[in-house]
Amino acid sequence: MELTDEQRIKSIKSILQKLHNPGHRDTGDKTEILINRTRDYPGITNNSPTDERFFAISGKDVYASGIQWSCGTVAKTFCYLNSIQPKDEQLELKILISTHPDHLIDSMVNHTLPCVKMGDGKWHAIEPQRNIVENRPRHPMYPDMPFIMDEIKVGNKIHHIMKHMVDVPFEIMAVMSWPEYEEKCSDLGNFLKIGSKRDKRTQMLLAAIETVLQELNSNQQIGNIYNFCTKIQDSKLPIRVIKAQNWERETLMLTINGEKYTFGTRRKYLMLSKLMDEIEQEYTIDEFIKMVETTVKKHSHER
C-alpha cells in the first residue's frame, strides 16, 4: 500500500532524528575510525588515501560508526536508515549528484543529496545536514521540511540551501538509486567521471592520460612525474611541468579550453584541480626530462 504524504513526512523525520543522533560513536579521530571501518574493503589497501576511503565506506558502516565524512556519506546513511525502517514506512528514494558550474570538468566541488518521491509523483531533494539557511524557499504544505524546491532532473540547476552554498546554483549531473550509488560512486575515480561534464575532445584527452596513469601505477608501482613524462614524450598532449609559488616540488599541468589544471601521478585515475597559484617555473616535457637526467648524471659523477 502506497504511503500518504503525511506518512512520508513522518518517515523523513524519523530518519533525520536517527541520522542526527546515532547513539554510538567509534573511538579515535575521524581518520583512524575511517581506516578501521574500511580496512577489509575490496580495493582498499594500506596506501589508500582518506578521500578514497570515505567514498568507499557503506551507508551501513557510516551509521554504525556514528561519524560523517562528507555529503555523500550523509546521503548513504539516510538511505541506509530508510532501508531498516519497517517495510510499510520505507520511502522511495534516489540520490542526486550536483556540481558547481566552475568545476564541471574537474568535478571537485559537488553536493550529494537524497531525494524522496512524494504523492505528487515528483522527486524532492532533501538537505539532511543541519547548517541550512532560514530564508530558503519552503514547501507550501511542509515548510518545516528541508526540501529543495527545484525540479530534480539531470541537467537542471539546483539551488542548495546549505549556508555556504546559496550563492551559485549547481548543475544536476546524475540521479540514481541508492544501490546504484553505492556500487558506482563508492569508487572515487568513477564519481569524478559521473560528476563531470566534458565534451568528446576533452573525454578523449583525459582517457589518454588515464591510460598512462593506470600503466604507471600497476604491479605495486607508484607513478612519478619523470616516468609519466617519458611515457608521453612523443604524444603532443597539452601538458607542462610547473612549479607554482610556495610549492615545494613540481607538478603536472594540463590546459583544457584555456583553463589550467594540475594533477598528480600517484593514482590510477585522473584527479584534476584548478590552478589557483602563480606559476614560478614552467617546463615542456622534453625540458623537464633533460633537467632530471642532467641532475642525475651530475650527482653520479660527484660520487
PDB file of C-alpha atoms in Angstrom:
ATOM      1  CA  MET A   1       0.000   0.000   0.000  1.00  0.00           C
ATOM      2  CA  GLU A   2       1.381   3.412  -1.012  1.00  0.00           C
ATOM      3  CA  LEU A   3       2.274   5.872   1.733  1.00  0.00           C
ATOM      4  CA  THR A   4       0.428   9.131   2.147  1.00  0.00           C
ATOM      5  CA  ASP A   5       2.497  12.317   2.194  1.00  0.00           C
ATOM      6  CA  GLU A   6       1.832  12.628   5.929  1.00  0.00           C
ATOM      7  CA  GLN A   7       3.341   9.156   6.404  1.00  0.00           C
ATOM      8  CA  ARG A   8       6.286  10.087   4.187  1.00  0.00           C
ATOM      9  CA  ILE A   9       6.960  13.189   6.292  1.00  0.00           C
ATOM     10  CA  LYS A  10       6.799  11.075   9.446  1.00  0.00           C
ATOM     11  CA  SER A  11       9.370   8.662   7.968  1.00  0.00           C
ATOM     12  CA  ILE A  12      11.654  11.521   6.915  1.00  0.00           C
ATOM     13  CA  LYS A  13      11.538  12.982  10.420  1.00  0.00           C
ATOM     14  CA  SER A  14      12.283   9.563  11.919  1.00  0.00           C
ATOM     15  CA  ILE A  15      15.312   9.116   9.634  1.00  0.00           C
ATOM     16  CA  LEU A  16      16.631  12.632  10.346  1.00  0.00           C
ATOM     17  CA  GLN A  17      16.268  12.043  14.085  1.00  0.00           C
ATOM     18  CA  LYS A  18      18.397   8.873  13.866  1.00  0.00           C
ATOM     19  CA  LEU A  19      20.848  10.495  11.466  1.00  0.00           C
ATOM     20  CA  HIS A  20      21.485  13.408  13.806  1.00  0.00           C
ATOM     21  CA  ASN A  21      21.526  11.231  16.936  1.00  0.00           C
ATOM     22  CA  PRO A  22      23.255   7.960  16.011  1.00  0.00           C
ATOM     23  CA  GLY A  23      23.515   6.779  19.627  1.00  0.00           C
ATOM     24  CA  HIS A  24      27.041   5.441  19.195  1.00  0.00           C
ATOM     25  CA  ARG A  25      30.403   6.855  18.192  1.00  0.00           C
ATOM     26  CA  ASP A  26      33.535   4.867  17.397  1.00  0.00           C
ATOM     27  CA  THR A  27      36.559   5.864  19.466  1.00  0.00           C
ATOM     28  CA  GLY A  28      39.524   7.644  17.901  1.00  0.00           C
ATOM     29  CA  ASP A  29      39.911  10.536  15.476  1.00  0.00           C
ATOM     30  CA  LYS A  30      37.916  10.602  12.236  1.00  0.00           C
ATOM     31  CA  THR A  31      40.754   9.340  10.051  1.00  0.00           C
ATOM     32  CA  GLU A  32      41.551   6.461  12.393  1.00  0.00           C
ATOM     33  CA  ILE A  33      37.865   5.498  12.536  1.00  0.00           C
ATOM     34  CA  LEU A  34      37.618   5.609   8.744  1.00  0.00           C
ATOM     35  CA  ILE A  35      40.700   3.400   8.343  1.00  0.00           C
ATOM     36  CA  ASN A  36      39.351   0.866  10.847  1.00  0.00           C
ATOM     37  CA  ARG A  37      35.924   0.728   9.195  1.00  0.00           C
ATOM     38  CA  THR A  38      37.287   0.289   5.655  1.00  0.00           C
ATOM     39  CA  ARG A  39      40.315  -1.874   6.440  1.00  0.00           C
ATOM     40  CA  ASP A  40      38.949  -5.017   4.769  1.00  0.00           C
ATOM     41  CA  TYR A  41      37.082  -3.349   1.898  1.00  0.00           C
ATOM     42  CA  PRO A  42      37.869  -4.691  -1.586  1.00  0.00           C
ATOM     43  CA  GLY A  43      40.050  -2.241  -3.488  1.00  0.00           C
ATOM     44  CA  ILE A  44      41.230  -0.524  -0.297  1.00  0.00           C
ATOM     45  CA  THR A  45      44.862  -1.001   0.714  1.00  0.00           C
ATOM     46  CA  ASN A  46      47.130   0.398   3.427  1.00  0.00           C
ATOM     47  CA  ASN A  47      48.158   3.079   0.908  1.00  0.00           C
ATOM     48  CA  SER A  48      44.603   4.178   0.051  1.00  0.00           C
ATOM     49  CA  PRO A  49      44.151   7.924   0.757  1.00  0.00           C
ATOM     50  CA  THR A  50      41.429   9.224   3.042  1.00  0.00           C
ATOM     51  CA  ASP A  51      39.262  10.579   0.225  1.00  0.00           C
ATOM     52  CA  GLU A  52      39.088   7.144  -1.424  1.00  0.00           C
ATOM     53  CA  ARG A  53      38.080   5.620   1.895  1.00  0.00           C
ATOM     54  CA  PHE A  54      35.157   7.948   2.605  1.00  0.00           C
ATOM     55  CA  PHE A  55      33.845   7.383  -0.895  1.00  0.00           C
ATOM     56  CA  ALA A  56      34.177   3.617  -0.379  1.00  0.00           C
ATOM     57  CA  ILE A  57      32.541   3.321   3.045  1.00  0.00           C
ATOM     58  CA  SER A  58      28.973   1.967   3.035  1.00  0.00           C
ATOM     59  CA  GLY A  59      25.952   3.739   4.496  1.00  0.00           C
ATOM     60  CA  LYS A  60      25.631   0.877   6.986  1.00  0.00           C
ATOM     61  CA  ASP A  61      29.198   1.330   8.266  1.00  0.00           C
ATOM     62  CA  VAL A  62      28.842   5.101   8.334  1.00  0.00           C
ATOM     63  CA  TYR A  63      25.813   4.845  10.603  1.00  0.00           C
ATOM     64  CA  ALA A  64      27.429   2.157  12.767  1.00  0.00           C
ATOM     65  CA  SER A  65      30.480   4.406  13.258  1.00  0.00           C
ATOM     66  CA  GLY A  66      28.410   7.387  14.421  1.00  0.00           C
ATOM     67  CA  ILE A  67      30.563   9.693  12.242  1.00  0.00           C
ATOM     68  CA  GLN A  68      30.078  11.546   8.940  1.00  0.00           C
ATOM     69  CA  TRP A  69      32.809  12.491   6.468  1.00  0.00           C
ATOM     70  CA  SER A  70      31.031  14.138   3.552  1.00  0.00           C
ATOM     71  CA  CYS A  71      27.671  14.929   1.976  1.00  0.00           C
ATOM     72  CA  GLY A  72      27.968  11.595   0.186  1.00  0.00           C
ATOM     73  CA  THR A  73      28.269   9.645   3.442  1.00  0.00           C
ATOM     74  CA  VAL A  74      25.268  11.564   4.828  1.00  0.00           C
ATOM     75  CA  ALA A  75      23.182  10.647   1.751  1.00  0.00           C
ATOM     76  CA  LYS A  76      24.247   6.987   2.026  1.00  0.00           C
ATOM     77  CA  THR A  77      23.332   6.943   5.715  1.00  0.00           C
ATOM     78  CA  PHE A  78      19.928   8.499   5.030  1.00  0.00           C
ATOM     79  CA  CYS A  79      19.182   5.750   2.510  1.00  0.00           C
ATOM     80  CA  TYR A  80      20.515   3.005   4.776  1.00  0.00           C
ATOM     81  CA  LEU A  81      18.333   4.194   7.664  1.00  0.00           C
ATOM     82  CA  ASN A  82      15.340   4.152   5.329  1.00  0.00           C
ATOM     83  CA  SER A  83      16.139   0.535   4.395  1.00  0.00           C
ATOM     84  CA  ILE A  84      15.943  -0.648   8.013  1.00  0.00           C
ATOM     85  CA  GLN A  85      12.642   1.067   8.759  1.00  0.00           C
ATOM     86  CA  PRO A  86       9.526  -1.153   8.820  1.00  0.00           C
ATOM     87  CA  LYS A  87       8.527  -2.031   5.250  1.00  0.00           C
ATOM     88  CA  ASP A  88       5.318  -0.044   5.486  1.00  0.00           C
ATOM     89  CA  GLU A  89       7.270   3.089   6.458  1.00  0.00           C
ATOM     90  CA  GLN A  90      10.011   2.972   3.823  1.00  0.00           C
ATOM     91  CA  LEU A  91      10.348   5.842   1.356  1.00  0.00           C
ATOM     92  CA  GLU A  92      11.054   5.636  -2.356  1.00  0.00           C
ATOM     93  CA  LEU A  93      14.488   7.234  -2.561  1.00  0.00           C
ATOM     94  CA  LYS A  94      17.171   8.230  -5.034  1.00  0.00           C
ATOM     95  CA  ILE A  95      20.474  10.073  -4.694  1.00  0.00           C
ATOM     96  CA  LEU A  96      21.485  13.064  -6.816  1.00  0.00           C
ATOM     97  CA  ILE A  97      24.944  14.367  -7.604  1.00  0.00           C
ATOM     98  CA  SER A  98      25.327  18.054  -8.437  1.00  0.00           C
ATOM     99  CA  THR A  99      28.399  20.040  -9.447  1.00  0.00           C
ATOM    100  CA  HIS A 100      29.451  23.686  -9.128  1.00  0.00           C
ATOM    101  CA  PRO A 101      29.366  25.407 -12.558  1.00  0.00           C
ATOM    102  CA  ASP A 102      33.052  26.384 -12.312  1.00  0.00           C
ATOM    103  CA  HIS A 103      34.043  22.743 -11.777  1.00  0.00           C
ATOM    104  CA  LEU A 104      32.107  20.837 -14.432  1.00  0.00           C
ATOM    105  CA  ILE A 105      35.320  19.465 -15.970  1.00  0.00           C
ATOM    106  CA  ASP A 106      37.227  18.605 -12.791  1.00  0.00           C
ATOM    107  CA  SER A 107      34.201  17.655 -10.623  1.00  0.00           C
ATOM    108  CA  MET A 108      35.992  18.777  -7.463  1.00  0.00           C
ATOM    109  CA  VAL A 109      33.131  20.841  -5.988  1.00  0.00           C
ATOM    110  CA  ASN A 110      29.983  18.744  -5.661  1.00  0.00           C
ATOM    111  CA  HIS A 111      26.990  18.246  -3.421  1.00  0.00           C
ATOM    112  CA  THR A 112      25.167  14.927  -2.994  1.00  0.00           C
ATOM    113  CA  LEU A 113      21.635  14.625  -1.619  1.00  0.00           C
ATOM    114  CA  PRO A 114      18.912  12.026  -1.055  1.00  0.00           C
ATOM    115  CA  CYS A 115      15.641  12.588  -2.910  1.00  0.00           C
ATOM    116  CA  VAL A 116      12.198  11.268  -1.932  1.00  0.00           C
ATOM    117  CA  LYS A 117       9.272  10.641  -4.254  1.00  0.00           C
ATOM    118  CA  MET A 118       6.193  12.379  -2.850  1.00  0.00           C
ATOM    119  CA  GLY A 119       2.488  11.937  -3.596  1.00  0.00           C
ATOM    120  CA  ASP A 120       2.657  14.419  -6.488  1.00  0.00           C
ATOM    121  CA  GLY A 121       4.837  11.879  -8.334  1.00  0.00           C
ATOM    122  CA  LYS A 122       7.846  14.221  -8.263  1.00  0.00           C
ATOM    123  CA  TRP A 123      11.257  13.739  -6.677  1.00  0.00           C
ATOM    124  CA  HIS A 124      12.076  16.199  -3.886  1.00  0.00           C
ATOM    125  CA  ALA A 125      15.676  16.692  -2.793  1.00  0.00           C
ATOM    126  CA  ILE A 126      16.226  16.742   0.980  1.00  0.00           C
ATOM    127  CA  GLU A 127      19.106  18.526   2.723  1.00  0.00           C
ATOM    128  CA  PRO A 128      19.796  16.202   5.679  1.00  0.00           C
ATOM    129  CA  GLN A 129      22.535  18.356   7.193  1.00  0.00           C
ATOM    130  CA  ARG A 130      21.656  20.926   9.819  1.00  0.00           C
ATOM    131  CA  ASN A 131      23.544  24.006   8.625  1.00  0.00           C
ATOM    132  CA  ILE A 132      20.811  25.337   6.331  1.00  0.00           C
ATOM    133  CA  VAL A 133      19.592  28.864   5.637  1.00  0.00           C
ATOM    134  CA  GLU A 134      16.440  30.153   7.308  1.00  0.00           C
ATOM    135  CA  ASN A 135      15.168  32.328   4.446  1.00  0.00           C
ATOM    136  CA  ARG A 136      15.002  29.487   1.915  1.00  0.00           C
ATOM    137  CA  PRO A 137      12.051  28.727  -0.375  1.00  0.00           C
ATOM    138  CA  ARG A 138       9.771  26.333   1.501  1.00  0.00           C
ATOM    139  CA  HIS A 139       7.317  23.645   0.540  1.00  0.00           C
ATOM    140  CA  PRO A 140       3.833  25.208   0.912  1.00  0.00           C
ATOM    141  CA  MET A 141       2.431  22.168   2.760  1.00  0.00           C
ATOM    142  CA  TYR A 142       5.557  21.146   4.694  1.00  0.00           C
ATOM    143  CA  PRO A 143       7.525  24.340   5.416  1.00  0.00           C
ATOM    144  CA  ASP A 144       9.476  22.724   8.260  1.00  0.00           C
ATOM    145  CA  MET A 145      10.936  20.057   5.953  1.00  0.00           C
ATOM    146  CA  PRO A 146      14.415  20.697   4.455  1.00  0.00           C
ATOM    147  CA  PHE A 147      13.143  20.241   0.897  1.00  0.00           C
ATOM    148  CA  ILE A 148      14.790  21.951  -2.058  1.00  0.00           C
ATOM    149  CA  MET A 149      12.157  23.420  -4.363  1.00  0.00           C
ATOM    150  CA  ASP A 150      13.883  22.854  -7.732  1.00  0.00           C
ATOM    151  CA  GLU A 151      12.800  20.202 -10.240  1.00  0.00           C
ATOM    152  CA  ILE A 152      15.058  17.163  -9.870  1.00  0.00           C
ATOM    153  CA  LYS A 153      16.179  16.333 -13.386  1.00  0.00           C
ATOM    154  CA  VAL A 154      19.631  15.763 -14.880  1.00  0.00           C
ATOM    155  CA  GLY A 155      20.868  18.980 -16.482  1.00  0.00           C
ATOM    156  CA  ASN A 156      18.685  21.226 -14.312  1.00  0.00           C
ATOM    157  CA  LYS A 157      20.058  23.790 -11.881  1.00  0.00           C
ATOM    158  CA  ILE A 158      19.625  23.186  -8.166  1.00  0.00           C
ATOM    159  CA  HIS A 159      19.801  25.926  -5.543  1.00  0.00           C
ATOM    160  CA  HIS A 160      21.282  24.315  -2.453  1.00  0.00           C
ATOM    161  CA  ILE A 161      20.192  25.509   0.971  1.00  0.00           C
ATOM    162  CA  MET A 162      23.401  24.870   2.921  1.00  0.00           C
ATOM    163  CA  LYS A 163      24.693  28.189   4.259  1.00  0.00           C
ATOM    164  CA  HIS A 164      27.973  28.073   2.317  1.00  0.00           C
ATOM    165  CA  MET A 165      26.317  27.090  -0.981  1.00  0.00           C
ATOM    166  CA  VAL A 166      23.493  29.544  -1.556  1.00  0.00           C
ATOM    167  CA  ASP A 167      25.280  31.952  -3.910  1.00  0.00           C
ATOM    168  CA  VAL A 168      25.655  29.742  -7.004  1.00  0.00           C
ATOM    169  CA  PRO A 169      23.214  27.146  -8.374  1.00  0.00           C
ATOM    170  CA  PHE A 170      24.835  23.772  -9.081  1.00  0.00           C
ATOM    171  CA  GLU A 171      24.047  21.561 -12.079  1.00  0.00           C
ATOM    172  CA  ILE A 172      22.422  18.168 -11.506  1.00  0.00           C
ATOM    173  CA  MET A 173      24.770  15.603 -13.057  1.00  0.00           C
ATOM    174  CA  ALA A 174      23.135  12.295 -12.089  1.00  0.00           C
ATOM    175  CA  VAL A 175      20.136  10.853 -10.261  1.00  0.00           C
ATOM    176  CA  MET A 176      20.321   7.180  -9.284  1.00  0.00           C
ATOM    177  CA  SER A 177      19.081   4.600  -6.813  1.00  0.00           C
ATOM    178  CA  TRP A 178      20.880   4.095  -3.512  1.00  0.00           C
ATOM    179  CA  PRO A 179      22.221   0.623  -4.516  1.00  0.00           C
ATOM    180  CA  GLU A 180      23.484   2.053  -7.813  1.00  0.00           C
ATOM    181  CA  TYR A 181      25.135   4.962  -5.979  1.00  0.00           C
ATOM    182  CA  GLU A 182      26.858   2.599  -3.527  1.00  0.00           C
ATOM    183  CA  GLU A 183      28.035   0.423  -6.432  1.00  0.00           C
ATOM    184  CA  LYS A 184      29.237   3.150  -8.824  1.00  0.00           C
ATOM    185  CA  CYS A 185      30.153   6.082  -6.606  1.00  0.00           C
ATOM    186  CA  SER A 186      31.998   4.183  -3.893  1.00  0.00           C
ATOM    187  CA  ASP A 187      34.921   4.411  -6.327  1.00  0.00           C
ATOM    188  CA  LEU A 188      36.311   7.954  -6.350  1.00  0.00           C
ATOM    189  CA  GLY A 189      37.575   7.680  -9.925  1.00  0.00           C
ATOM    190  CA  ASN A 190      34.073   6.735 -11.113  1.00  0.00           C
ATOM    191  CA  PHE A 191      32.500   9.509  -9.057  1.00  0.00           C
ATOM    192  CA  LEU A 192      34.731  12.119 -10.704  1.00  0.00           C
ATOM    193  CA  LYS A 193      33.546  10.972 -14.137  1.00  0.00           C
ATOM    194  CA  ILE A 194      29.856  10.809 -13.157  1.00  0.00           C
ATOM    195  CA  GLY A 195      30.031  14.248 -11.524  1.00  0.00           C
ATOM    196  CA  SER A 196      31.707  15.922 -14.519  1.00  0.00           C
ATOM    197  CA  LYS A 197      30.548  17.369 -17.829  1.00  0.00           C
ATOM    198  CA  ARG A 198      33.114  17.046 -20.618  1.00  0.00           C
ATOM    199  CA  ASP A 199      32.901  17.359 -24.393  1.00  0.00           C
ATOM    200  CA  LYS A 200      34.117  14.467 -26.555  1.00  0.00           C
ATOM    201  CA  ARG A 201      37.507  16.034 -27.243  1.00  0.00           C
ATOM    202  CA  THR A 202      38.113  16.508 -23.507  1.00  0.00           C
ATOM    203  CA  GLN A 203      36.939  12.968 -22.750  1.00  0.00           C
ATOM    204  CA  MET A 204      39.406  11.548 -25.271  1.00  0.00           C
ATOM    205  CA  LEU A 205      42.241  13.688 -23.903  1.00  0.00           C
ATOM    206  CA  LEU A 206      41.606  12.638 -20.308  1.00  0.00           C
ATOM    207  CA  ALA A 207      41.174   8.985 -21.270  1.00  0.00           C
ATOM    208  CA  ALA A 208      44.621   9.040 -22.909  1.00  0.00           C
ATOM    209  CA  ILE A 209      46.176  10.447 -19.721  1.00  0.00           C
ATOM    210  CA  GLU A 210      44.373   7.898 -17.523  1.00  0.00           C
ATOM    211  CA  THR A 211      45.734   5.067 -19.668  1.00  0.00           C
ATOM    212  CA  VAL A 212      49.251   6.231 -18.815  1.00  0.00           C
ATOM    213  CA  LEU A 213      48.396   6.598 -15.122  1.00  0.00           C
ATOM    214  CA  GLN A 214      46.998   3.064 -14.985  1.00  0.00           C
ATOM    215  CA  GLU A 215      50.152   1.712 -16.586  1.00  0.00           C
ATOM    216  CA  LEU A 216      52.393   3.677 -14.202  1.00  0.00           C
ATOM    217  CA  ASN A 217      50.529   2.545 -11.084  1.00  0.00           C
ATOM    218  CA  SER A 218      50.220  -1.154 -11.898  1.00  0.00           C
ATOM    219  CA  ASN A 219      52.055  -4.111 -10.322  1.00  0.00           C
ATOM    220  CA  GLN A 220      52.503  -2.405  -6.927  1.00  0.00           C
ATOM    221  CA  GLN A 221      54.361   0.510  -8.541  1.00  0.00           C
ATOM    222  CA  ILE A 222      53.651   4.163  -7.783  1.00  0.00           C
ATOM    223  CA  GLY A 223      53.939   6.638 -10.624  1.00  0.00           C
ATOM    224  CA  ASN A 224      56.239   9.662 -10.593  1.00  0.00           C
ATOM    225  CA  ILE A 225      56.435  12.736 -12.807  1.00  0.00           C
ATOM    226  CA  TYR A 226      59.616  11.737 -14.614  1.00  0.00           C
ATOM    227  CA  ASN A 227      58.280   8.319 -15.607  1.00  0.00           C
ATOM    228  CA  PHE A 228      54.995   9.889 -16.696  1.00  0.00           C
ATOM    229  CA  CYS A 229      56.854  12.396 -18.868  1.00  0.00           C
ATOM    230  CA  THR A 230      58.950   9.712 -20.559  1.00  0.00           C
ATOM    231  CA  LYS A 231      55.772   7.823 -21.494  1.00  0.00           C
ATOM    232  CA  ILE A 232      54.056  10.851 -23.084  1.00  0.00           C
ATOM    233  CA  GLN A 233      57.171  12.448 -24.584  1.00  0.00           C
ATOM    234  CA  ASP A 234      56.056  11.902 -28.189  1.00  0.00           C
ATOM    235  CA  SER A 235      52.312  12.326 -27.650  1.00  0.00           C
ATOM    236  CA  LYS A 236      51.921  16.104 -28.068  1.00  0.00           C
ATOM    237  CA  LEU A 237      49.492  16.216 -25.132  1.00  0.00           C
ATOM    238  CA  PRO A 238      48.936  19.808 -23.824  1.00  0.00           C
ATOM    239  CA  ILE A 239      50.839  19.085 -20.619  1.00  0.00           C
ATOM    240  CA  ARG A 240      53.611  21.038 -18.902  1.00  0.00           C
ATOM    241  CA  VAL A 241      55.548  20.549 -15.688  1.00  0.00           C
ATOM    242  CA  ILE A 242      55.294  23.547 -13.383  1.00  0.00           C
ATOM    243  CA  LYS A 243      56.383  24.790 -10.008  1.00  0.00           C
ATOM    244  CA  ALA A 244      53.999  27.324  -8.500  1.00  0.00           C
ATOM    245  CA  GLN A 245      54.595  29.901  -5.787  1.00  0.00           C
ATOM    246  CA  ASN A 246      55.101  28.403  -2.313  1.00  0.00           C
ATOM    247  CA  TRP A 247      55.090  24.837  -3.698  1.00  0.00           C
ATOM    248  CA  GLU A 248      57.944  22.582  -2.623  1.00  0.00           C
ATOM    249  CA  ARG A 249      58.039  20.477  -5.784  1.00  0.00           C
ATOM    250  CA  GLU A 250      56.934  20.327  -9.371  1.00  0.00           C
ATOM    251  CA  THR A 251      53.588  19.037 -10.601  1.00  0.00           C
ATOM    252  CA  LEU A 252      51.915  18.377 -13.925  1.00  0.00           C
ATOM    253  CA  MET A 253      49.674  20.960 -15.568  1.00  0.00           C
ATOM    254  CA  LEU A 254      47.062  20.304 -18.241  1.00  0.00           C
ATOM    255  CA  THR A 255      45.333  23.040 -20.269  1.00  0.00           C
ATOM    256  CA  ILE A 256      41.705  22.410 -21.288  1.00  0.00           C
ATOM    257  CA  ASN A 257      39.768  25.072 -23.204  1.00  0.00           C
ATOM    258  CA  GLY A 258      42.131  27.737 -21.889  1.00  0.00           C
ATOM    259  CA  GLU A 259      41.777  26.655 -18.230  1.00  0.00           C
ATOM    260  CA  LYS A 260      44.786  25.310 -16.355  1.00  0.00           C
ATOM    261  CA  TYR A 261      44.503  22.203 -14.150  1.00  0.00           C
ATOM    262  CA  THR A 262      47.108  20.338 -12.121  1.00  0.00           C
ATOM    263  CA  PHE A 263      47.190  16.613 -11.462  1.00  0.00           C
ATOM    264  CA  GLY A 264      49.390  14.016  -9.800  1.00  0.00           C
ATOM    265  CA  THR A 265      50.755  10.677 -10.905  1.00  0.00           C
ATOM    266  CA  ARG A 266      50.133   8.502  -7.841  1.00  0.00           C
ATOM    267  CA  ARG A 267      46.564   7.415  -8.678  1.00  0.00           C
ATOM    268  CA  LYS A 268      45.247   5.182 -11.473  1.00  0.00           C
ATOM    269  CA  TYR A 269      42.610   7.778 -12.329  1.00  0.00           C
ATOM    270  CA  LEU A 270      42.857  11.465 -13.145  1.00  0.00           C
ATOM    271  CA  MET A 271      42.103  13.930 -10.362  1.00  0.00           C
ATOM    272  CA  LEU A 272      42.205  17.462 -11.728  1.00  0.00           C
ATOM    273  CA  SER A 273      42.497  20.609  -9.606  1.00  0.00           C
ATOM    274  CA  LYS A 274      42.096  24.105 -10.998  1.00  0.00           C
ATOM    275  CA  LEU A 275      45.363  26.009 -10.816  1.00  0.00           C
ATOM    276  CA  MET A 276      44.884  28.981  -8.493  1.00  0.00           C
ATOM    277  CA  ASP A 277      48.533  29.891  -7.800  1.00  0.00           C
ATOM    278  CA  GLU A 278      51.085  31.896  -9.754  1.00  0.00           C
ATOM    279  CA  ILE A 279      53.495  29.797 -11.805  1.00  0.00           C
ATOM    280  CA  GLU A 280      57.157  30.324 -10.884  1.00  0.00           C
ATOM    281  CA  GLN A 281      58.679  27.875 -13.360  1.00  0.00           C
ATOM    282  CA  GLU A 282      57.286  26.049 -16.357  1.00  0.00           C
ATOM    283  CA  TYR A 283      58.903  23.298 -18.424  1.00  0.00           C
ATOM    284  CA  THR A 284      57.961  21.431 -21.567  1.00  0.00           C
ATOM    285  CA  ILE A 285      58.012  17.660 -21.231  1.00  0.00           C
ATOM    286  CA  ASP A 286      61.352  17.492 -23.066  1.00  0.00           C
ATOM    287  CA  GLU A 287      62.861  20.248 -20.905  1.00  0.00           C
ATOM    288  CA  PHE A 288      61.830  18.509 -17.692  1.00  0.00           C
ATOM    289  CA  ILE A 289      63.197  15.130 -18.805  1.00  0.00           C
ATOM    290  CA  LYS A 290      66.512  16.741 -19.787  1.00  0.00           C
ATOM    291  CA  MET A 291      66.695  18.631 -16.472  1.00  0.00           C
ATOM    292  CA  VAL A 292      66.133  15.467 -14.418  1.00  0.00           C
ATOM    293  CA  GLU A 293      68.600  13.396 -16.421  1.00  0.00           C
ATOM    294  CA  THR A 294      71.250  16.128 -16.251  1.00  0.00           C
ATOM    295  CA  THR A 295      70.803  16.362 -12.475  1.00  0.00           C
ATOM    296  CA  VAL A 296      71.065  12.573 -12.054  1.00  0.00           C
ATOM    297  CA  LYS A 297      74.178  12.437 -14.252  1.00  0.00           C
ATOM    298  CA  LYS A 298      75.792  15.285 -12.302  1.00  0.00           C
ATOM    299  CA  HIS A 299      75.131  13.574  -8.955  1.00  0.00           C
ATOM    300  CA  SER A 300      76.504  10.272 -10.219  1.00  0.00           C
ATOM    301  CA  HIS A 301      79.766  12.000 -11.276  1.00  0.00           C
ATOM    302  CA  GLU A 302      80.088  13.646  -7.846  1.00  0.00           C
ATOM    303  CA  ARG A 303      80.102  10.300  -6.040  1.00  0.00           C
TER     304      ARG A 303
END
